[in-house]
Short mmCIF file of C-alpha atoms in Angstrom, two decimals:
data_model
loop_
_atom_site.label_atom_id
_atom_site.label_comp_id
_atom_site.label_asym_id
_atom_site.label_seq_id
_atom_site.Cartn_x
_atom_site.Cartn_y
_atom_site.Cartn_z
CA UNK A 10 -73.75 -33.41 -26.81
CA UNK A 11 -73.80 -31.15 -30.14
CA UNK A 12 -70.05 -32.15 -32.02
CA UNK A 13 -70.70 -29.18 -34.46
CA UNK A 14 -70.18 -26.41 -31.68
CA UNK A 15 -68.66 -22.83 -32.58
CA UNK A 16 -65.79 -23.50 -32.05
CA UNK A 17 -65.52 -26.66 -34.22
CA UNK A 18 -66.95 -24.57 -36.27
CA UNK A 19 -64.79 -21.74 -36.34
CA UNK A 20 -61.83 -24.17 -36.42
CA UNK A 21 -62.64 -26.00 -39.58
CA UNK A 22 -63.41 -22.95 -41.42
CA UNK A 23 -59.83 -22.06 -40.21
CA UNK A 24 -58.42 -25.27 -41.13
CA UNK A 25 -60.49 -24.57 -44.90
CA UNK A 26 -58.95 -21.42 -45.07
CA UNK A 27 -55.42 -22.60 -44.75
CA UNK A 28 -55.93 -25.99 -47.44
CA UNK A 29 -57.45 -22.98 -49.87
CA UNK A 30 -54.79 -20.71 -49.93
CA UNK A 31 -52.22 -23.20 -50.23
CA UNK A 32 -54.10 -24.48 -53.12
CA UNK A 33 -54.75 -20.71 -54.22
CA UNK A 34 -51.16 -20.47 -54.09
CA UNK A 35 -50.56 -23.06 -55.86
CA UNK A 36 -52.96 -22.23 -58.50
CA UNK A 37 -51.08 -19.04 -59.15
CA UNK A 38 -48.13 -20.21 -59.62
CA UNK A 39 -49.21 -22.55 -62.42
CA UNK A 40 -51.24 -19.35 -64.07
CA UNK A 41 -47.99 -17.43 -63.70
CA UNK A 42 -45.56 -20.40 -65.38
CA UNK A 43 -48.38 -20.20 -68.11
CA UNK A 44 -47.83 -16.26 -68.51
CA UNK A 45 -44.17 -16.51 -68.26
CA UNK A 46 -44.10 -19.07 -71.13
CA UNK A 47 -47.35 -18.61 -73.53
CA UNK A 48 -48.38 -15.01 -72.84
CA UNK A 49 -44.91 -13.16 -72.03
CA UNK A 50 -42.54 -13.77 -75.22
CA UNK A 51 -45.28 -12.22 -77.40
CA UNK A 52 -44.50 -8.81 -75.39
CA UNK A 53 -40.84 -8.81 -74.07
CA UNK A 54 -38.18 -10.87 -75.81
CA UNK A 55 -37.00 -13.59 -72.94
CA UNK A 56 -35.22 -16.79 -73.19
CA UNK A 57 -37.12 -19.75 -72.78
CA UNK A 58 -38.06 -21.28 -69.28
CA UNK A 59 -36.04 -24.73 -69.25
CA UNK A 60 -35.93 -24.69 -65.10
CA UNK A 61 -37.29 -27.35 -63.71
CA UNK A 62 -40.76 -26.41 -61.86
CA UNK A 63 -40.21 -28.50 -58.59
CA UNK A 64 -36.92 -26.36 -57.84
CA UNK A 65 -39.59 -23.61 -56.76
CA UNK A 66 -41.96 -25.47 -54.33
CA UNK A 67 -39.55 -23.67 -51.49
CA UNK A 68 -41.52 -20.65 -52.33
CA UNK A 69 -44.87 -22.02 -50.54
CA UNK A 70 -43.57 -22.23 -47.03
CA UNK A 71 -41.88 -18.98 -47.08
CA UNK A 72 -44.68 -17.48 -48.61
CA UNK A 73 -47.03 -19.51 -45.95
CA UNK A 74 -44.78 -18.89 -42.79
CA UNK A 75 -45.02 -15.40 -43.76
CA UNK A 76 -48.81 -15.61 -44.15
CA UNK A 77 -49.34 -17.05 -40.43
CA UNK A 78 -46.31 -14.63 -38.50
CA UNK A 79 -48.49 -12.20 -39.81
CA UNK A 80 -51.69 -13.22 -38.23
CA UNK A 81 -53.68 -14.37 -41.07
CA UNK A 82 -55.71 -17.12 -39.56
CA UNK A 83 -55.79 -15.50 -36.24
CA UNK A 84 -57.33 -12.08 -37.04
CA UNK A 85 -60.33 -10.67 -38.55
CA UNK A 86 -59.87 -7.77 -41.19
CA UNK A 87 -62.11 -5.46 -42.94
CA UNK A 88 -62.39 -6.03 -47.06
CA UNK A 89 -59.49 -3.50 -47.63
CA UNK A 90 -57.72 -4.09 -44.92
CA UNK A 91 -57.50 -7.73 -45.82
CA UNK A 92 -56.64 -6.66 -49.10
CA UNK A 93 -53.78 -3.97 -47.91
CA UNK A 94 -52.29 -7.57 -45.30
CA UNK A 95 -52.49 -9.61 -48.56
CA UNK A 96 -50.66 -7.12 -50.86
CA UNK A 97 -48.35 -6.64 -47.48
CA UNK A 98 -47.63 -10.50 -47.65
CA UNK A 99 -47.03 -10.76 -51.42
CA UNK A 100 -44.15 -7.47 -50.90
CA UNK A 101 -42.35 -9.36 -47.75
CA UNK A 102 -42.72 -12.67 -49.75
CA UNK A 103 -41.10 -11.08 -52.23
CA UNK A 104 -38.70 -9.65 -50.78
CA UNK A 105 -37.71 -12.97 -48.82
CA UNK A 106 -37.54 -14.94 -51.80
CA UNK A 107 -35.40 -12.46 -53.60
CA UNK A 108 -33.08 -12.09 -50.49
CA UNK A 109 -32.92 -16.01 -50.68
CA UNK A 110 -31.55 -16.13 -54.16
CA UNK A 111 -29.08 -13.65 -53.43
CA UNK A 112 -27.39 -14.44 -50.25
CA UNK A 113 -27.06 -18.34 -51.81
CA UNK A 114 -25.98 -17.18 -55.46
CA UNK A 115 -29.04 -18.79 -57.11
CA UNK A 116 -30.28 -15.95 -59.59
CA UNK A 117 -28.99 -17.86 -62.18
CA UNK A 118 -30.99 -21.00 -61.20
CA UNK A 119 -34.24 -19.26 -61.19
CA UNK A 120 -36.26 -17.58 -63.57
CA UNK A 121 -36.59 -14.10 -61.46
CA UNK A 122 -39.23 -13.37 -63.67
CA UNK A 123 -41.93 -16.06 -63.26
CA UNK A 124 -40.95 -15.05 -59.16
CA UNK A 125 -42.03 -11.64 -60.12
CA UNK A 126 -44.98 -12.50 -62.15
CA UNK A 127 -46.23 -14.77 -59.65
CA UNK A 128 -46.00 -12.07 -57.39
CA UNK A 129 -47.60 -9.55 -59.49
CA UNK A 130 -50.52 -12.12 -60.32
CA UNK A 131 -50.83 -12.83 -56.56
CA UNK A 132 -51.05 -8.70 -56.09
CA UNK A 133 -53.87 -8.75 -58.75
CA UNK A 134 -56.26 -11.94 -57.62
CA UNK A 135 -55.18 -13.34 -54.09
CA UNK A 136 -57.37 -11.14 -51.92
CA UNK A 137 -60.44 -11.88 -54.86
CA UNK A 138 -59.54 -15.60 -54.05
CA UNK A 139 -59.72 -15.27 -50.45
CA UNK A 140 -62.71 -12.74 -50.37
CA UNK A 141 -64.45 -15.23 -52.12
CA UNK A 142 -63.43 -18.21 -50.38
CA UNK A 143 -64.31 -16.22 -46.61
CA UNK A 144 -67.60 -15.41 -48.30
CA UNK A 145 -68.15 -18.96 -49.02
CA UNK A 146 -67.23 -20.30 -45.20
CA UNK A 147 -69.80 -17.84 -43.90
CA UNK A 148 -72.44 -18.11 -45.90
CA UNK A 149 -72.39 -21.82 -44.71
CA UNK A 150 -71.82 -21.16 -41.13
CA UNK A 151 -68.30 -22.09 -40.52
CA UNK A 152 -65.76 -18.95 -39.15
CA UNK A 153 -68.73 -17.29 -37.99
CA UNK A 154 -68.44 -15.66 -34.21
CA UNK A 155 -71.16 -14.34 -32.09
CA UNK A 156 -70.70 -10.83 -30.89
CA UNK A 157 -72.40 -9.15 -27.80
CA UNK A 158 -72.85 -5.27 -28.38
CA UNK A 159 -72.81 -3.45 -25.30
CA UNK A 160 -74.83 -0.65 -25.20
CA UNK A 161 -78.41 0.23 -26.41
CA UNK A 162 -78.54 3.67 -27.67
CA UNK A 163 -77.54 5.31 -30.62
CA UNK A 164 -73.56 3.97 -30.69
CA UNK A 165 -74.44 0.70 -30.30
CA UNK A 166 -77.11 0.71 -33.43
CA UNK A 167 -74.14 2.05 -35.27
CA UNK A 168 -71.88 -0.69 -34.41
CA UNK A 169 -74.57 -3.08 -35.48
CA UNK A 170 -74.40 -1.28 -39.02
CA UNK A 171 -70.91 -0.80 -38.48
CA UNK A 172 -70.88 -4.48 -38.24
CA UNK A 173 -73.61 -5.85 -40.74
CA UNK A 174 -71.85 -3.61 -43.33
CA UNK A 175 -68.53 -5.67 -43.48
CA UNK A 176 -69.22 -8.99 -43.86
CA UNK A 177 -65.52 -10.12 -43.91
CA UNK A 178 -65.29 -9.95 -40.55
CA UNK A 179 -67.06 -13.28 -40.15
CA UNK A 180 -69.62 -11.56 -36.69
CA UNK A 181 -72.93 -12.08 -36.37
CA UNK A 182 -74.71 -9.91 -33.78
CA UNK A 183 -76.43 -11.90 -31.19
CA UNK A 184 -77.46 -9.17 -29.33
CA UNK A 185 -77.67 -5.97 -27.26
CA UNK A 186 -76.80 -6.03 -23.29
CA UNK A 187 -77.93 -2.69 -21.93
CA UNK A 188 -75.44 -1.20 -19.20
CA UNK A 189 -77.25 -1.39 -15.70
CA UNK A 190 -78.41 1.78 -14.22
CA UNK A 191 -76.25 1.62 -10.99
CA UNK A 192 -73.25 1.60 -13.21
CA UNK A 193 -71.22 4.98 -14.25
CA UNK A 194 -70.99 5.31 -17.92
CA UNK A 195 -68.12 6.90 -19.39
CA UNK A 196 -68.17 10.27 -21.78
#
């Protein structure tokens, strides 16, 4: 009995995916608390940031709830339309967070600015993060699914470009099944 089947496969790339961009999110946070207090006062004149960093770990459910409601580790997306779900996340994340601190009287609490720096930093490198990272899982065989094409003339060659040309998707071609003679095709 083979354990590393497809689906295992296909699973632990999934469960990869998930540790990374909680770590990716994590990552950007820090980069974003080093903007707000190193890079920012050079530009803008802000107070300092004396909050303590822990008070903002809320942020990573919200921001990960928001990631899986919308299908993230379910579907398969092209390059930009990975990119356009990721910049779709970081705008309702946004908006949640901002919604939060507002409804419970916190704005004072929280710097609203490293919020929207994180957010703008997640705009800016998230989807190269996660482009990478589904690149990565790929190349070494894990979220990778066989695809039938059915058909053998010129539509299906085109979905097999179609297909080799976006390697995001995570499908590798396994073959062609020709449509039996005896069956009607459709215009």
């Amino acid at each position: 009995m083979r354990f590393f089947t497809p689906k295992v496969k296909n699973r632990a790339g999934t469960v990869i995916l998930v540790l990374t961009d909680i770590i990716t999110l994590v990552g950007l946070f820090y980069l974003s608390v080093f903007v707000r207090k190193s890079v920012m006062p050079y530009f803008l004149d802000l107070p300092g940031l004396f909050v303590k960093l822990r008070m903002y770990y809320w942020i990573f459910p919200v921001w990960f709830l928001i990631l899986l409601y919308n299908g993230a580790y379910t579907k398969r997306f092209t390059f930009w339309d990975e990119v356009k779900f990721l910049w779709k996340v970081t705008l309702f994340t946004s908006v949640a967070v901002f919604t939060v601190l507002f409804i419970g009287r916190l704005g004072t609490a929280f710097s609203r600015t490293l919020i929207l720096t994180m957010c703008f930093v997640a705009f800016l490198l998230q989807p190269i993060i996660r482009t990478y990272i589904k690149k990565a899982l790929n190349a070494v065989g894990l979220m990778k699914r066989k695809v039938l094409i059915v058909g053998s003339g010129d539509s299906a060659r085109m979905a097999l470009m179609a297909l080799n040309d976006e390697p995001n998707l995570g499908y590798e071609v396994a073959g062609f099944v020709a449509a039996s003679p005896g069956t009607p095709r459709r215009p």
